CSV table of N, CA and C and ligand atoms in Angstrom, one decimal:
chain,number,residue,atom,x,y,z
L,1,MET,N,94.9,90.1,93.3
L,1,MET,CA,95.9,89.0,93.5
L,1,MET,C,96.7,89.8,92.3
L,2,LYS,N,97.9,89.0,92.0
L,2,LYS,CA,99.0,89.1,91.1
L,2,LYS,C,98.6,88.0,90.0
L,3,ASN,N,98.8,88.5,88.8
L,3,ASN,CA,99.2,87.1,87.5
L,3,ASN,C,100.4,87.0,87.1
L,4,VAL,N,100.6,85.8,87.1
L,4,VAL,CA,101.9,85.6,86.3
L,4,VAL,C,101.2,84.5,85.0
L,5,MET,N,102.1,84.6,83.9
L,5,MET,CA,102.2,84.0,82.7
L,5,MET,C,103.2,82.7,82.7
L,6,PHE,N,103.2,81.5,82.7
L,6,PHE,CA,104.2,80.6,82.4
L,6,PHE,C,104.2,79.9,81.3
L,7,LEU,N,105.3,80.5,80.3
L,7,LEU,CA,105.0,80.0,79.1
L,7,LEU,C,105.9,78.9,78.8
L,8,ASN,N,105.4,77.9,78.2
L,8,ASN,CA,106.2,76.7,77.7
L,8,ASN,C,106.2,76.4,76.1
L,9,GLY,N,107.6,76.2,75.3
L,9,GLY,CA,107.4,76.3,73.9
L,9,GLY,C,107.4,74.7,73.5
L,10,PRO,N,108.0,74.8,72.3
L,10,PRO,CA,107.6,73.1,71.5
L,10,PRO,C,108.4,72.1,72.4
L,11,ASN,N,107.5,71.0,72.0
L,11,ASN,CA,107.9,69.6,72.8
L,11,ASN,C,107.7,69.8,74.2
L,12,ALA,N,107.7,70.9,75.1
L,12,ALA,CA,107.6,70.7,76.5
L,12,ALA,C,106.5,69.6,76.8
L,13,ASN,N,105.4,69.5,76.0
L,13,ASN,CA,104.2,68.7,76.4
L,13,ASN,C,105.0,67.4,76.5
L,14,LEU,N,106.0,66.8,76.3
L,14,LEU,CA,106.7,65.7,76.2
L,14,LEU,C,107.9,65.0,77.1
L,15,TYR,N,107.8,66.5,78.0
L,15,TYR,CA,108.7,66.1,79.1
L,15,TYR,C,108.4,64.7,80.3
L,16,GLY,N,108.9,63.9,80.4
L,16,GLY,CA,108.9,62.6,81.3
L,16,GLY,C,108.9,61.5,80.3
L,17,LEU,N,108.7,61.6,79.0
L,17,LEU,CA,108.2,60.8,77.9
L,17,LEU,C,109.6,60.4,77.7
L,18,ASP,N,110.5,61.5,77.2
L,18,ASP,CA,111.6,60.9,76.4
L,18,ASP,C,112.8,60.2,77.2
L,19,ARG,N,113.3,59.5,76.7
L,19,ARG,CA,114.2,58.1,77.5
L,19,ARG,C,115.5,58.6,77.8
L,20,SER,N,116.0,59.8,77.1
L,20,SER,CA,117.4,60.1,77.4
L,20,SER,C,117.0,60.6,79.0
L,21,GLY,N,116.1,60.9,79.5
L,21,GLY,CA,116.0,61.6,80.5
L,21,GLY,C,116.4,63.1,80.9
L,22,THR,N,116.7,63.6,79.6
L,22,THR,CA,117.3,64.8,79.7
L,22,THR,C,116.7,65.9,80.7
L,23,TYR,N,115.5,65.7,80.2
L,23,TYR,CA,113.8,66.5,80.9
L,23,TYR,C,113.5,65.8,82.2
L,24,GLY,N,114.2,64.8,82.9
L,24,GLY,CA,113.7,64.4,83.9
L,24,GLY,C,112.6,63.4,83.9
L,25,SER,N,112.2,62.7,85.0
L,25,SER,CA,111.0,62.2,84.8
L,25,SER,C,109.8,62.7,85.3
L,26,ASP,N,109.4,63.7,85.2
L,26,ASP,CA,108.4,64.6,85.8
L,26,ASP,C,107.6,64.5,84.3
L,27,SER,N,106.2,64.1,84.3
L,27,SER,CA,105.3,64.4,83.1
L,27,SER,C,105.1,66.1,83.0
L,28,PHE,N,104.6,66.1,81.8
L,28,PHE,CA,104.2,67.9,81.9
L,28,PHE,C,102.9,68.2,82.7
L,29,PRO,N,102.4,67.4,82.8
L,29,PRO,CA,100.8,67.7,83.6
L,29,PRO,C,101.4,67.8,85.0
L,30,GLN,N,102.5,66.7,85.7
L,30,GLN,CA,102.8,66.6,87.0
L,30,GLN,C,103.7,68.2,87.4
L,31,ILE,N,104.4,68.5,86.3
L,31,ILE,CA,105.2,69.5,86.3
L,31,ILE,C,103.9,70.8,86.4
L,32,GLU,N,102.9,70.9,85.7
L,32,GLU,CA,102.3,72.1,85.8
L,32,GLU,C,101.4,72.1,87.2
L,33,ALA,N,100.6,70.8,87.5
L,33,ALA,CA,100.2,70.8,89.0
L,33,ALA,C,101.2,71.2,90.3
L,34,ALA,N,102.5,70.8,89.9
L,34,ALA,CA,103.5,71.3,90.8
L,34,ALA,C,103.6,73.0,90.6
L,35,CYS,N,103.5,73.4,89.4
L,35,CYS,CA,103.7,75.0,89.7
L,35,CYS,C,102.4,75.8,90.0
L,36,MET,N,101.0,75.0,90.0
L,36,MET,CA,99.9,75.5,90.3
L,36,MET,C,99.9,75.9,91.6
L,37,ALA,N,100.3,74.7,92.1
L,37,ALA,CA,100.3,74.4,94.1
L,37,ALA,C,101.3,75.2,94.3
L,38,ARG,N,102.3,75.7,93.7
L,38,ARG,CA,103.6,76.7,94.3
L,38,ARG,C,103.1,77.8,94.3
L,39,ALA,N,102.3,78.4,93.2
L,39,ALA,CA,101.8,79.5,92.9
L,39,ALA,C,100.7,80.0,94.0
L,40,ALA,N,99.8,79.2,94.0
L,40,ALA,CA,98.9,79.3,95.1
L,40,ALA,C,99.6,79.4,96.2
L,41,ASP,N,100.5,78.7,96.8
L,41,ASP,CA,101.5,78.6,98.0
L,41,ASP,C,102.0,79.9,98.2
L,42,LEU,N,102.2,80.6,97.2
L,42,LEU,CA,103.0,82.2,97.0
L,42,LEU,C,101.8,83.3,96.7
L,43,GLY,N,100.8,82.7,96.6
L,43,GLY,CA,99.7,83.9,96.5
L,43,GLY,C,99.4,84.7,95.4
L,44,PHE,N,99.5,83.7,94.4
L,44,PHE,CA,99.5,84.7,93.1
L,44,PHE,C,98.8,83.3,92.0
L,45,THR,N,98.2,84.1,91.0
L,45,THR,CA,97.2,83.0,89.9
L,45,THR,C,98.2,83.0,88.9
L,46,LEU,N,98.4,81.6,88.7
L,46,LEU,CA,99.3,81.4,87.4
L,46,LEU,C,98.5,81.0,86.4
L,47,HIS,N,99.2,81.3,85.2
L,47,HIS,CA,98.2,81.3,83.6
L,47,HIS,C,99.8,80.3,83.2
L,48,PHE,N,99.6,78.7,83.4
L,48,PHE,CA,100.6,77.8,82.9
L,48,PHE,C,100.1,77.5,81.2
L,49,ARG,N,100.6,77.5,80.5
L,49,ARG,CA,100.6,77.1,79.0
L,49,ARG,C,101.6,76.5,78.3
L,50,GLN,N,101.2,76.3,77.4
L,50,GLN,CA,102.3,75.5,76.5
L,50,GLN,C,101.9,75.5,74.9
L,51,SER,N,102.7,75.8,74.1
L,51,SER,CA,102.2,75.7,72.8
L,51,SER,C,103.7,75.5,71.5
L,52,ASN,N,103.1,74.4,70.7
L,52,ASN,CA,104.2,74.0,69.8
L,52,ASN,C,104.7,75.4,68.9
L,53,HIS,N,103.6,76.4,69.1
L,53,HIS,CA,103.7,77.2,67.7
L,53,HIS,C,104.1,78.5,68.2
L,54,GLU,N,105.5,79.3,67.6
L,54,GLU,CA,105.8,80.7,67.6
L,54,GLU,C,105.0,81.6,67.9
L,55,GLY,N,103.7,81.6,66.8
L,55,GLY,CA,103.2,82.6,67.0
L,55,GLY,C,102.0,82.7,68.2
L,56,VAL,N,101.7,81.3,68.3
L,56,VAL,CA,100.8,81.7,69.7
L,56,VAL,C,101.8,82.1,70.7
L,57,LEU,N,102.8,81.8,71.2
L,57,LEU,CA,103.7,82.6,72.2
L,57,LEU,C,103.7,83.7,72.2
L,58,VAL,N,104.1,84.5,71.0
L,58,VAL,CA,104.0,85.7,71.0
L,58,VAL,C,102.5,86.5,71.4
L,59,ASP,N,101.5,85.8,71.0
L,59,ASP,CA,100.2,86.4,71.3
L,59,ASP,C,100.2,86.1,72.6
L,60,TRP,N,100.4,85.6,73.3
L,60,TRP,CA,100.6,85.1,75.0
L,60,TRP,C,101.3,86.1,75.5
L,61,ILE,N,102.2,86.2,74.9
L,61,ILE,CA,103.5,87.2,75.6
L,61,ILE,C,102.3,88.7,75.3
L,62,GLN,N,101.9,88.8,74.5
L,62,GLN,CA,101.4,90.2,73.9
L,62,GLN,C,100.0,90.3,75.4
L,63,GLU,N,99.4,89.1,75.4
L,63,GLU,CA,98.4,89.0,76.3
L,63,GLU,C,98.5,89.6,77.7
L,64,ALA,N,100.1,89.1,78.1
L,64,ALA,CA,100.5,89.2,79.2
L,64,ALA,C,100.7,90.8,79.6
L,65,ARG,N,100.7,91.7,78.8
L,65,ARG,CA,101.3,93.0,78.7
L,65,ARG,C,99.8,93.5,79.4
L,66,GLN,N,98.8,93.2,79.2
L,66,GLN,CA,97.3,93.8,79.8
L,66,GLN,C,97.1,93.0,81.2
L,67,SER,N,97.4,91.7,81.3
L,67,SER,CA,96.8,90.9,82.4
L,67,SER,C,97.5,90.4,83.3
L,68,CYS,N,99.2,90.4,83.2
L,68,CYS,CA,100.1,90.1,84.1
L,68,CYS,C,101.1,90.7,84.4
L,69,ASP,N,101.7,90.4,85.9
L,69,ASP,CA,102.5,91.1,86.6
L,69,ASP,C,104.2,90.3,86.3
L,70,GLY,N,104.1,89.2,85.9
L,70,GLY,CA,105.1,89.1,85.4
L,70,GLY,C,105.3,87.5,84.4
L,71,ILE,N,106.4,87.3,83.9
L,71,ILE,CA,106.6,86.0,82.7
L,71,ILE,C,107.6,85.2,83.2
L,72,LEU,N,107.3,83.8,83.4
L,72,LEU,CA,108.1,83.1,83.5
L,72,LEU,C,108.1,82.4,82.0
L,73,ILE,N,109.4,81.9,81.5
L,73,ILE,CA,109.2,81.7,79.8
L,73,ILE,C,110.0,80.6,79.6
L,74,ASN,N,109.9,79.3,79.0
L,74,ASN,CA,110.9,78.2,78.7
L,74,ASN,C,110.2,77.9,77.2
L,75,ALA,N,111.0,78.7,76.5
L,75,ALA,CA,110.8,78.9,74.8
L,75,ALA,C,111.5,77.7,74.3
L,76,ALA,N,111.7,77.0,75.1
L,76,ALA,CA,112.5,75.4,74.3
L,76,ALA,C,113.3,75.9,73.2
L,77,GLY,N,113.2,75.1,71.8
L,77,GLY,CA,114.1,75.0,70.8
L,77,GLY,C,113.9,76.5,70.2
L,78,LEU,N,112.8,77.3,70.2
L,78,LEU,CA,112.8,78.7,70.0
L,78,LEU,C,113.5,79.7,70.6
L,79,THR,N,113.8,79.0,72.1
L,79,THR,CA,115.1,80.1,72.7
L,79,THR,C,116.2,80.4,71.7
L,80,TYR,N,116.5,79.9,70.9
L,80,TYR,CA,117.7,80.1,69.9
L,80,TYR,C,117.6,80.8,68.9
L,81,THR,N,116.6,81.0,68.5
L,81,THR,CA,116.1,81.2,67.1
L,81,THR,C,114.9,82.2,66.9
L,82,SER,N,114.3,82.7,67.9
L,82,SER,CA,113.2,83.7,67.7
L,82,SER,C,113.0,85.2,68.1
L,83,VAL,N,113.4,85.9,67.2
L,83,VAL,CA,113.9,87.2,67.0
L,83,VAL,C,112.1,87.8,67.6
L,84,ALA,N,111.1,87.0,67.1
L,84,ALA,CA,109.7,87.5,67.4
L,84,ALA,C,109.4,87.5,68.9
L,85,ILE,N,110.1,86.4,69.4
L,85,ILE,CA,109.7,86.1,71.0
L,85,ILE,C,110.3,87.3,71.6
L,86,LEU,N,111.5,87.2,71.6
L,86,LEU,CA,112.3,88.3,71.9
L,86,LEU,C,111.7,89.9,71.6
L,87,ASP,N,111.5,90.2,70.7
L,87,ASP,CA,110.3,91.4,70.4
L,87,ASP,C,109.2,91.4,71.5
L,88,ALA,N,108.4,90.6,71.3
L,88,ALA,CA,107.3,90.5,72.2
L,88,ALA,C,107.8,90.6,73.5
L,89,LEU,N,108.8,89.9,74.4
L,89,LEU,CA,109.0,90.2,75.6
L,89,LEU,C,109.6,91.5,75.9
L,90,LEU,N,110.6,92.2,75.0
L,90,LEU,CA,111.0,93.3,75.2
L,90,LEU,C,109.6,94.3,75.6
L,91,ALA,N,108.7,93.8,74.9
L,91,ALA,CA,107.5,95.0,75.0
L,91,ALA,C,106.9,94.6,76.3
L,92,PHE,N,107.8,93.9,77.5
L,92,PHE,CA,106.7,93.4,78.4
L,92,PHE,C,107.4,94.4,79.3
L,93,ASP,N,106.7,95.0,80.4
L,93,ASP,CA,107.0,95.7,81.5
L,93,ASP,C,108.0,95.3,82.3
L,94,GLY,N,107.1,94.0,83.0
L,94,GLY,CA,107.4,93.4,84.4
L,94,GLY,C,108.3,92.3,84.4
L,95,PRO,N,108.7,91.8,85.6
L,95,PRO,CA,109.8,90.8,85.6
L,95,PRO,C,110.1,89.8,84.5
L,96,ILE,N,111.0,89.3,84.1
L,96,ILE,CA,110.9,88.0,83.2
L,96,ILE,C,111.8,86.9,83.3
L,97,ILE,N,111.5,85.7,83.6
L,97,ILE,CA,112.4,84.8,84.1
L,97,ILE,C,112.2,84.0,83.3
L,98,GLU,N,113.7,83.6,82.6
L,98,GLU,CA,113.9,82.6,81.7
L,98,GLU,C,114.2,81.2,82.4
L,99,CYS,N,113.5,80.0,82.1
L,99,CYS,CA,113.6,78.8,82.9
L,99,CYS,C,114.2,77.7,81.4
L,100,HIS,N,114.9,76.7,81.8
L,100,HIS,CA,115.5,75.8,81.1
L,100,HIS,C,115.2,74.7,81.9
L,101,MET,N,114.6,73.3,81.7
L,101,MET,CA,114.7,72.1,82.6
L,101,MET,C,116.6,71.8,82.7
L,102,SER,N,116.8,71.4,81.8
L,102,SER,CA,118.3,71.3,81.3
L,102,SER,C,119.1,72.3,81.5
L,103,ASN,N,120.6,72.0,82.0
L,103,ASN,CA,121.7,73.0,81.6
L,103,ASN,C,122.1,73.3,80.2
L,104,ILE,N,121.8,74.3,79.9
L,104,ILE,CA,121.5,74.4,78.1
L,104,ILE,C,123.2,74.9,77.8
L,105,TRP,N,124.0,75.1,78.7
L,105,TRP,CA,125.7,75.5,78.3
L,105,TRP,C,126.0,74.5,78.1
L,106,LYS,N,125.8,73.0,79.2
L,106,LYS,CA,126.8,72.2,79.6
L,106,LYS,C,126.2,70.9,78.0
L,107,ARG,N,125.6,71.4,76.9
L,107,ARG,CA,124.8,71.1,76.0
L,107,ARG,C,125.5,71.2,74.5
L,108,GLU,N,124.9,71.1,73.6
L,108,GLU,CA,125.3,71.4,72.1
L,108,GLU,C,125.7,73.0,72.1
L,109,PRO,N,126.7,73.6,71.5
L,109,PRO,CA,127.2,75.1,71.1
L,109,PRO,C,125.6,75.6,70.6
L,110,PHE,N,124.7,75.0,69.7
L,110,PHE,CA,123.9,75.6,69.1
L,110,PHE,C,123.0,76.1,70.4
L,111,ARG,N,122.9,75.5,71.5
L,111,ARG,CA,121.9,75.8,72.8
L,111,ARG,C,122.6,77.2,73.8
L,112,HIS,N,123.8,77.3,73.2
L,112,HIS,CA,124.4,78.5,74.2
L,112,HIS,C,124.0,79.8,73.6
L,113,HIS,N,123.1,80.2,73.0
L,113,HIS,CA,123.0,81.7,72.6
L,113,HIS,C,121.4,81.6,72.5
L,114,SER,N,121.0,82.3,73.6
L,114,SER,CA,119.4,82.6,73.8
L,114,SER,C,119.1,83.9,73.6
L,115,PHE,N,118.0,83.9,72.8
L,115,PHE,CA,117.5,85.3,72.3
L,115,PHE,C,116.4,85.6,73.6
L,116,VAL,N,116.1,84.7,74.0
L,116,VAL,CA,115.2,85.3,75.3
L,116,VAL,C,115.7,85.9,76.2
L,117,SER,N,117.4,85.5,76.6
L,117,SER,CA,118.1,86.2,77.7
L,117,SER,C,118.2,87.8,77.6
L,118,LYS,N,118.2,88.0,76.1
L,118,LYS,CA,118.4,89.8,76.1
L,118,LYS,C,117.5,90.2,76.6
L,119,ALA,N,116.1,89.8,77.0
L,119,ALA,CA,115.1,90.3,77.6
L,119,ALA,C,114.8,89.8,78.9
L,120,ALA,N,115.5,89.0,79.5
L,120,ALA,CA,115.0,88.2,81.0
L,120,ALA,C,115.7,89.1,82.1
L,121,THR,N,115.1,89.1,83.1
L,121,THR,CA,115.2,89.7,84.4
L,121,THR,C,116.8,88.5,84.7
L,122,GLY,N,116.3,87.4,85.1
L,122,GLY,CA,117.2,86.3,85.5
L,122,GLY,C,116.9,85.2,84.4
L,123,VAL,N,118.4,84.0,84.8
L,123,VAL,CA,117.9,82.5,84.0
L,123,VAL,C,117.9,81.5,84.8
L,124,VAL,N,117.2,80.6,84.9
L,124,VAL,CA,117.2,79.3,85.8
L,124,VAL,C,117.3,78.3,84.9
L,125,ALA,N,118.5,77.4,85.1
L,125,ALA,CA,118.7,76.2,84.0
L,125,ALA,C,119.1,75.0,84.7
L,126,GLY,N,119.0,73.9,84.4
L,126,GLY,CA,119.8,72.5,85.0
L,126,GLY,C,119.2,72.2,86.1
L,127,LEU,N,118.1,72.6,86.5
L,127,LEU,CA,117.4,72.1,87.8
L,127,LEU,C,116.4,71.3,87.8
L,128,GLY,N,115.8,71.2,86.4
L,128,GLY,CA,114.4,70.6,86.4
L,128,GLY,C,113.4,71.2,87.0
L,129,LEU,N,112.5,70.6,87.4
L,129,LEU,CA,111.1,70.9,87.9
L,129,LEU,C,111.6,71.6,89.1
L,130,ARG,N,112.9,71.6,89.8
L,130,ARG,CA,113.3,72.2,91.0
L,130,ARG,C,113.5,73.6,90.3
L,131,GLY,N,114.1,73.9,89.5
L,131,GLY,CA,114.3,75.4,89.0
L,131,GLY,C,113.0,76.2,88.5
L,132,TYR,N,111.8,75.6,88.0
L,132,TYR,CA,110.5,76.5,88.0
L,132,TYR,C,110.4,76.5,89.2
L,133,LEU,N,110.5,76.1,90.2
L,133,LEU,CA,109.8,76.2,91.6
L,133,LEU,C,110.7,77.3,92.0
L,134,LEU,N,111.7,77.3,91.6
L,134,LEU,CA,112.7,78.4,92.4
L,134,LEU,C,112.3,79.8,91.6
L,135,GLY,N,111.9,79.7,90.5
L,135,GLY,CA,111.8,80.4,89.3
L,135,GLY,C,110.3,81.2,90.2
L,136,LEU,N,109.4,80.6,90.1
L,136,LEU,CA,108.2,80.8,90.7
L,136,LEU,C,108.7,81.9,92.2
L,137,THR,N,109.3,81.2,93.0
L,137,THR,CA,109.6,82.2,94.6
L,137,THR,C,110.2,83.2,94.0
L,138,ALA,N,111.4,83.5,92.9
L,138,ALA,CA,112.3,84.7,92.5
L,138,ALA,C,111.1,85.4,92.1
L,139,MET,N,110.2,85.2,91.4
L,139,MET,CA,109.0,86.1,90.7
L,139,MET,C,108.3,86.6,91.8
L,140,ALA,N,107.6,85.8,92.7
L,140,ALA,CA,106.9,86.1,94.0
L,140,ALA,C,107.8,87.6,94.6
L,141,GLU,N,109.1,87.3,94.9
L,141,GLU,CA,109.6,88.2,95.5
L,141,GLU,C,109.9,89.4,94.5
L,142,LEU,N,110.2,89.4,93.5
L,142,LEU,CA,110.4,90.3,92.3
L,142,LEU,C,109.2,91.3,92.0
L,143,MET,N,108.1,90.6,92.0
L,143,MET,CA,106.8,91.5,91.7
L,143,MET,C,106.8,91.8,93.6
L,144,ASN,N,107.1,91.7,94.4
L,144,ASN,CA,106.7,92.3,95.9
L,144,ASN,C,107.8,93.5,96.0
L,145,GLU,N,108.9,93.5,95.5
L,145,GLU,CA,109.9,94.4,95.5
L,145,GLU,C,109.4,95.5,94.6
L,146,ALA,N,108.8,95.4,93.4
L,146,ALA,CA,108.4,96.2,92.3
L,146,ALA,C,107.3,96.9,92.7
L,147,ALA,N,106.4,96.3,94.2
L,147,ALA,CA,105.3,97.1,94.4
L,147,ALA,C,105.4,97.8,95.6
L,148,ALA,N,106.7,97.8,96.4
L,148,ALA,CA,107.1,98.3,97.1
L,148,ALA,C,107.2,99.5,97.1
C,201,LIG,C1,114.0,72.6,76.3
C,201,LIG,C2,114.2,72.2,75.1
C,201,LIG,O1,113.2,71.7,74.8
C,201,LIG,C3,115.2,72.0,74.2
C,201,LIG,O2,115.2,72.7,73.1
C,201,LIG,C4,116.1,73.5,74.9
C,201,LIG,C5,115.1,73.6,77.1
C,201,LIG,C6,116.5,73.3,76.4
C,201,LIG,C7,114.8,72.6,78.2
C,201,LIG,O3,116.4,72.6,79.0
C,201,LIG,O4,114.0,72.8,79.0
C,201,LIG,O5,117.7,73.7,74.3
């Protein structure tokens, strides 16, 4: 069975709790449960993780080199700052899908430059949890194409 890493960066654990509604009303545990269920339907094992720490995310990306066929990543605030995360992603061979709950291009200019995009196969943004689920479906297709 294929393995996929889904990494979530700083403050993602607060989704659903922020009053502005920027990231929708689903809590992080609800988002995780929905992604786990979708991955099971798609027939792969999902390693869904969150950290507020850049180095931990780098360690998990490196771990994925040994154990995973694809990576989905919402690096959150680190998207715009982390060359370390970019370099770790560039060392990963499989498909990488960058995810954002919100439409980052509709927001402040400092959210318009993503280091993660330099390594990403594709990007899903602005569709909330629906985008995460679409990203998982796309990942299943990309892995199947790679195996064909
Ligand atoms: C999540 C965050 O925490 C922000 O720092 C990013 C991203 C956007 C999101 O939309 O999921 O700017």
